[in-house]
Tab-separated table of C-alpha atoms in Angstrom:
chain	number	residue	atom	x	y	z
F	1	UNK	CA	-54.035	-15.357	9.515
F	2	UNK	CA	-50.758	-16.101	10.336
F	3	UNK	CA	-50.290	-20.126	11.375
F	4	UNK	CA	-50.751	-20.998	14.975
F	5	UNK	CA	-47.796	-21.712	16.409
F	6	UNK	CA	-48.047	-24.619	19.234
F	7	UNK	CA	-45.602	-27.675	20.111
F	8	UNK	CA	-47.330	-30.860	20.206
F	9	UNK	CA	-46.049	-33.646	22.081
F	10	UNK	CA	-44.672	-37.170	19.843
F	11	UNK	CA	-47.361	-39.087	19.853
F	12	UNK	CA	-46.380	-41.609	19.455
F	13	UNK	CA	-44.382	-41.407	23.022
F	14	UNK	CA	-47.260	-39.387	24.605
F	15	UNK	CA	-48.675	-41.186	27.769
F	16	UNK	CA	-52.592	-41.319	28.913
F	17	UNK	CA	-51.801	-40.598	32.774
F	18	UNK	CA	-48.652	-38.154	33.868
F	19	UNK	CA	-46.715	-40.507	36.443
F	20	UNK	CA	-46.231	-38.473	40.053
F	21	UNK	CA	-44.225	-35.698	40.792
F	22	UNK	CA	-46.564	-32.867	39.434
F	23	UNK	CA	-45.814	-29.621	39.832
F	24	UNK	CA	-46.142	-26.050	38.556
F	25	UNK	CA	-43.629	-27.579	36.219
F	26	UNK	CA	-44.061	-31.720	35.691
F	27	UNK	CA	-41.763	-34.278	34.840
F	28	UNK	CA	-41.847	-37.193	33.594
F	29	UNK	CA	-40.096	-39.815	36.232
F	30	UNK	CA	-39.356	-42.577	34.032
F	31	UNK	CA	-38.254	-40.263	31.114
F	32	UNK	CA	-35.822	-37.678	33.233
F	33	UNK	CA	-31.657	-38.216	32.608
F	34	UNK	CA	-29.424	-38.808	35.577
F	35	UNK	CA	-28.284	-35.355	37.208
F	36	UNK	CA	-25.204	-33.894	36.488
F	37	UNK	CA	-25.877	-36.306	32.709
F	38	UNK	CA	-24.517	-33.895	29.854
F	39	UNK	CA	-26.583	-34.484	26.715
F	40	UNK	CA	-25.169	-34.412	23.963
F	41	UNK	CA	-27.172	-32.265	20.827
F	42	UNK	CA	-26.867	-31.946	17.380
F	43	UNK	CA	-28.108	-30.008	14.758
F	44	UNK	CA	-29.701	-31.075	11.598
F	45	UNK	CA	-29.422	-27.874	9.673
F	46	UNK	CA	-30.336	-24.605	10.483
F	47	UNK	CA	-28.585	-21.293	9.838
F	48	UNK	CA	-25.281	-20.672	11.226
F	49	UNK	CA	-27.281	-17.777	13.233
F	50	UNK	CA	-30.011	-19.730	14.010
F	51	UNK	CA	-27.922	-22.789	15.837
F	52	UNK	CA	-25.763	-19.971	17.727
F	53	UNK	CA	-29.284	-18.334	19.544
F	54	UNK	CA	-30.747	-21.880	19.826
F	55	UNK	CA	-27.075	-22.995	21.965
F	56	UNK	CA	-27.511	-19.951	24.068
F	57	UNK	CA	-30.833	-20.008	25.334
F	58	UNK	CA	-31.468	-24.381	25.273
F	59	UNK	CA	-27.871	-23.824	27.950
F	60	UNK	CA	-30.668	-21.249	30.136
F	61	UNK	CA	-31.833	-24.473	31.612
F	62	UNK	CA	-28.727	-25.684	32.387
F	63	UNK	CA	-27.998	-22.591	34.998
F	64	UNK	CA	-30.952	-23.939	37.086
F	65	UNK	CA	-30.774	-27.827	36.558
F	66	UNK	CA	-27.898	-30.450	37.080
F	67	UNK	CA	-27.657	-31.154	33.801
F	68	UNK	CA	-25.003	-30.048	31.192
F	69	UNK	CA	-25.261	-29.841	27.645
F	70	UNK	CA	-22.246	-30.707	24.576
F	71	UNK	CA	-22.936	-29.109	20.923
F	72	UNK	CA	-21.293	-31.621	18.307
F	73	UNK	CA	-20.368	-31.524	15.060
F	74	UNK	CA	-21.192	-35.162	13.970
F	75	UNK	CA	-24.431	-37.273	14.124
F	76	UNK	CA	-22.385	-40.094	15.987
F	77	UNK	CA	-23.347	-40.389	18.993
F	78	UNK	CA	-25.672	-37.598	20.097
F	79	UNK	CA	-29.041	-38.022	21.683
F	80	UNK	CA	-31.586	-34.485	21.162
F	81	UNK	CA	-30.863	-33.892	17.250
F	82	UNK	CA	-32.595	-30.680	16.432
F	83	UNK	CA	-34.112	-30.362	12.587
F	84	UNK	CA	-35.705	-26.446	11.087
F	85	UNK	CA	-38.670	-28.107	9.309
F	86	UNK	CA	-41.466	-25.605	8.312
F	87	UNK	CA	-43.219	-28.780	10.474
F	88	UNK	CA	-44.628	-27.490	13.540
F	89	UNK	CA	-42.245	-27.245	16.743
F	90	UNK	CA	-42.667	-30.233	18.491
F	91	UNK	CA	-39.911	-32.439	21.201
F	92	UNK	CA	-39.335	-36.098	22.082
F	93	UNK	CA	-40.241	-36.353	26.138
F	94	UNK	CA	-37.208	-36.919	27.638
F	95	UNK	CA	-34.629	-40.173	27.834
F	96	UNK	CA	-38.200	-41.400	24.360
F	97	UNK	CA	-34.876	-39.961	22.088
F	98	UNK	CA	-32.656	-42.747	22.637
F	99	UNK	CA	-34.978	-45.235	21.103
F	100	UNK	CA	-35.659	-42.967	17.968
F	101	UNK	CA	-32.883	-43.311	15.158
F	102	UNK	CA	-29.439	-40.982	15.236
F	103	UNK	CA	-31.062	-40.510	11.637
F	104	UNK	CA	-34.132	-39.131	13.046
F	105	UNK	CA	-34.811	-36.198	14.912
F	106	UNK	CA	-35.810	-36.104	18.146
F	107	UNK	CA	-36.788	-32.141	18.387
F	108	UNK	CA	-38.036	-30.050	15.680
F	109	UNK	CA	-37.874	-25.595	15.536
F	110	UNK	CA	-40.310	-24.067	12.873
F	111	UNK	CA	-40.955	-20.899	12.536
F	112	UNK	CA	-37.232	-19.663	13.270
F	113	UNK	CA	-35.547	-18.040	10.855
F	114	UNK	CA	-32.852	-14.998	10.546
F	115	UNK	CA	-35.070	-12.946	11.173
F	116	UNK	CA	-36.654	-14.515	14.071
F	117	UNK	CA	-37.332	-11.494	16.809
F	118	UNK	CA	-34.971	-13.446	19.707
F	119	UNK	CA	-37.841	-13.162	21.994
F	120	UNK	CA	-39.382	-15.276	20.208
F	121	UNK	CA	-36.383	-17.475	18.970
F	122	UNK	CA	-35.721	-17.699	22.783
F	123	UNK	CA	-39.542	-18.855	23.715
F	124	UNK	CA	-39.424	-21.477	21.501
F	125	UNK	CA	-36.273	-23.257	22.596
F	126	UNK	CA	-36.629	-22.823	25.756
F	127	UNK	CA	-40.905	-24.426	25.829
F	128	UNK	CA	-38.905	-27.681	23.609
F	129	UNK	CA	-35.736	-27.813	25.463
F	130	UNK	CA	-38.108	-28.491	28.561
F	131	UNK	CA	-39.185	-31.216	26.861
F	132	UNK	CA	-36.520	-32.773	26.378
F	133	UNK	CA	-35.395	-32.694	30.369
F	134	UNK	CA	-38.484	-34.441	30.531
F	135	UNK	CA	-41.218	-31.929	30.751
F	136	UNK	CA	-44.800	-31.713	30.186
F	137	UNK	CA	-47.330	-28.774	29.576
F	138	UNK	CA	-48.464	-27.105	32.140
F	139	UNK	CA	-51.812	-26.242	30.813
F	140	UNK	CA	-52.691	-30.039	32.006
F	141	UNK	CA	-52.384	-29.237	35.175
F	142	UNK	CA	-55.102	-30.905	37.321
F	143	UNK	CA	-55.886	-27.767	39.700
F	144	UNK	CA	-55.586	-25.005	36.931
F	145	UNK	CA	-59.147	-24.747	36.522
F	146	UNK	CA	-59.357	-23.158	32.734
F	147	UNK	CA	-63.003	-23.730	31.799
F	148	UNK	CA	-62.872	-24.367	28.211
F	149	UNK	CA	-64.966	-23.926	25.466
F	150	UNK	CA	-64.953	-27.552	24.240
F	151	UNK	CA	-66.694	-27.168	20.646
F	152	UNK	CA	-64.415	-23.336	19.727
F	153	UNK	CA	-61.510	-25.419	20.961
F	154	UNK	CA	-61.786	-28.287	18.615
F	155	UNK	CA	-62.496	-25.619	16.452
F	156	UNK	CA	-59.939	-23.380	16.574
F	157	UNK	CA	-57.136	-25.681	16.720
F	158	UNK	CA	-58.733	-27.791	13.754
F	159	UNK	CA	-58.319	-24.748	11.259
F	160	UNK	CA	-54.720	-24.024	12.630
F	161	UNK	CA	-53.460	-26.722	13.105
F	162	UNK	CA	-54.910	-29.803	11.288
F	163	UNK	CA	-56.116	-31.745	14.417
F	164	UNK	CA	-58.816	-34.026	15.338
F	165	UNK	CA	-60.543	-33.969	18.378
F	166	UNK	CA	-58.870	-36.698	20.546
F	167	UNK	CA	-55.559	-35.057	19.567
F	168	UNK	CA	-56.938	-31.614	20.930
F	169	UNK	CA	-58.448	-34.056	24.268
F	170	UNK	CA	-54.616	-35.208	24.605
F	171	UNK	CA	-52.512	-32.168	23.739
F	172	UNK	CA	-54.999	-29.519	25.362
F	173	UNK	CA	-58.081	-30.262	27.076
F	174	UNK	CA	-57.521	-33.760	29.656
F	175	UNK	CA	-55.974	-32.359	32.192
F	176	UNK	CA	-53.307	-35.044	34.321
F	177	UNK	CA	-54.798	-37.667	36.424
F	178	UNK	CA	-55.426	-36.056	39.484
F	179	UNK	CA	-54.483	-39.586	41.751
F	180	UNK	CA	-51.387	-40.171	39.269
F	181	UNK	CA	-50.284	-36.376	40.073
F	182	UNK	CA	-48.642	-34.906	42.514
F	183	UNK	CA	-49.177	-31.661	42.264
F	184	UNK	CA	-49.242	-27.643	43.741
F	185	UNK	CA	-51.181	-24.785	42.352
F	186	UNK	CA	-51.648	-23.646	38.588
F	187	UNK	CA	-48.255	-21.707	37.254
F	188	UNK	CA	-50.028	-19.524	33.972
F	189	UNK	CA	-46.008	-17.535	34.261
F	190	UNK	CA	-44.505	-21.578	33.010
F	191	UNK	CA	-43.427	-21.659	29.873
F	192	UNK	CA	-44.952	-24.914	29.580
F	193	UNK	CA	-48.116	-23.546	29.160
F	194	UNK	CA	-49.140	-22.837	26.098
F	195	UNK	CA	-50.500	-19.769	24.916
F	196	UNK	CA	-54.145	-18.817	24.072
F	197	UNK	CA	-56.730	-16.193	23.279
F	198	UNK	CA	-59.890	-15.914	25.482
F	199	UNK	CA	-62.474	-16.883	22.665
F	200	UNK	CA	-61.765	-20.813	23.483
F	201	UNK	CA	-63.083	-20.538	27.391
F	202	UNK	CA	-66.363	-19.575	28.906
F	203	UNK	CA	-65.374	-17.209	31.175
F	204	UNK	CA	-62.850	-15.351	29.022
F	205	UNK	CA	-59.498	-16.016	30.260
F	206	UNK	CA	-56.614	-16.381	28.865
F	207	UNK	CA	-52.680	-17.242	28.205
F	208	UNK	CA	-49.929	-14.426	26.891
F	209	UNK	CA	-47.019	-16.152	25.370
F	210	UNK	CA	-45.011	-16.223	28.297
F	211	UNK	CA	-41.069	-15.764	27.071
F	212	UNK	CA	-39.170	-16.782	29.893
F	213	UNK	CA	-38.141	-19.075	32.323
F	214	UNK	CA	-40.677	-18.797	35.720
F	215	UNK	CA	-39.384	-18.524	38.990
F	216	UNK	CA	-40.940	-21.504	39.612
F	217	UNK	CA	-40.001	-23.318	36.723
F	218	UNK	CA	-36.315	-22.696	37.798
F	219	UNK	CA	-37.208	-23.792	41.737
F	220	UNK	CA	-38.904	-27.002	40.451
F	221	UNK	CA	-36.296	-27.726	37.732
F	222	UNK	CA	-33.566	-27.871	40.207
F	223	UNK	CA	-34.869	-30.448	42.171
F	224	UNK	CA	-35.630	-32.223	39.426
F	225	UNK	CA	-31.220	-32.496	39.024
F	226	UNK	CA	-30.243	-30.491	41.780
F	227	UNK	CA	-26.650	-29.446	42.011
F	228	UNK	CA	-24.289	-31.188	44.054
F	229	UNK	CA	-23.692	-27.988	45.794
F	230	UNK	CA	-27.654	-26.636	46.383
F	231	UNK	CA	-28.570	-30.393	48.324
F	232	UNK	CA	-30.915	-30.370	51.081
F	233	UNK	CA	-32.094	-33.182	53.794
F	234	UNK	CA	-35.453	-33.526	52.313
F	235	UNK	CA	-38.015	-34.713	55.345
F	236	UNK	CA	-41.158	-36.660	53.328
F	237	UNK	CA	-44.667	-36.110	53.704
F	238	UNK	CA	-47.740	-37.794	53.113
F	239	UNK	CA	-48.840	-36.702	50.327
F	240	UNK	CA	-49.750	-33.638	49.977
F	241	UNK	CA	-51.762	-31.076	52.371
F	242	UNK	CA	-52.963	-27.777	50.823
F	243	UNK	CA	-50.675	-24.904	50.620
F	244	UNK	CA	-47.891	-27.309	51.838
F	245	UNK	CA	-44.558	-27.431	49.571
F	246	UNK	CA	-42.971	-30.315	50.346
F	247	UNK	CA	-42.487	-33.163	47.842
F	248	UNK	CA	-44.536	-36.762	48.136
F	249	UNK	CA	-42.311	-39.438	49.149
F	250	UNK	CA	-42.419	-40.949	45.481
F	251	UNK	CA	-40.323	-37.167	44.822
F	252	UNK	CA	-38.057	-38.004	47.904
F	253	UNK	CA	-36.832	-41.413	46.193
F	254	UNK	CA	-36.030	-39.290	42.769
F	255	UNK	CA	-34.352	-36.771	44.677
F	256	UNK	CA	-32.489	-38.857	46.921
F	257	UNK	CA	-31.695	-40.911	43.462
F	258	UNK	CA	-30.400	-37.642	41.877
F	259	UNK	CA	-28.441	-36.857	45.550
F	260	UNK	CA	-26.450	-39.282	45.274
F	261	UNK	CA	-25.793	-39.540	41.643
F	262	UNK	CA	-24.585	-36.057	42.871
F	263	UNK	CA	-22.470	-36.588	45.400
F	264	UNK	CA	-20.864	-39.118	43.206
F	265	UNK	CA	-19.970	-37.543	40.603
F	266	UNK	CA	-18.695	-34.722	42.812
F	267	UNK	CA	-16.518	-36.436	44.915
F	268	UNK	CA	-15.053	-38.623	41.485
F	269	UNK	CA	-14.040	-35.002	40.203
F	270	UNK	CA	-12.785	-33.841	43.689
F	271	UNK	CA	-10.368	-36.773	43.821
F	272	UNK	CA	-9.281	-36.769	39.993
F	273	UNK	CA	-8.167	-32.911	41.309
F	274	UNK	CA	-6.710	-34.717	43.911
F	275	UNK	CA	-4.703	-37.047	41.717
F	276	UNK	CA	-3.918	-34.261	39.229
């Protein structure tokens, strides 16, 4: 059986409970970058073809979020460092990468070679750069309702990934705390969702390998990193009502902060252009 290709969050940088403001695609607020920030990315290896593909697919996120990416030719000053070691695909979440030394990778893209099909390469890059923006896994949505067959899940990941039960609980089985999480309906199309076979659930439910950002992925990341031209007033809501697409007061604070930064940058750019 071929290795089961799956991403894992870096254990030492995970938090036991995911903080508030999780919708279909969730982000850890404390790990988010400032709106409009330019991520400085450096490749620690990889062929020319693979690196070009990674650049192309990583920037798909910038079409929907007010985030820029600069691909550097030197490691000094880099924030995200991408390795291609055969040690699994993983990424440090958001700004946690700033806690690592410049000689350490903050992301690893295993299984990617010159012969890797584009759809598989794209899927991996989308997912890991989602983590780099602060996103967490969708299958741990507290209203996901996945009916896991726990013993089979433990056995599967032990055999295919070498994970112990604690690791499986943390990365797969344990949902985000309802009291600590802002959420809506489970998004089976999210790029941040693990794919898994039906044998791991008691009712035969399974998730295919999603290959592109879902419409909800795009919408939510745009709200978390709003573009100046798309900023609109947001009315606060008290908690979340069923089927209510509004944001919690905590999300409102986050959005207002992002909006303020975006507007300041837009004003600065406009002033600079006038002076020129």
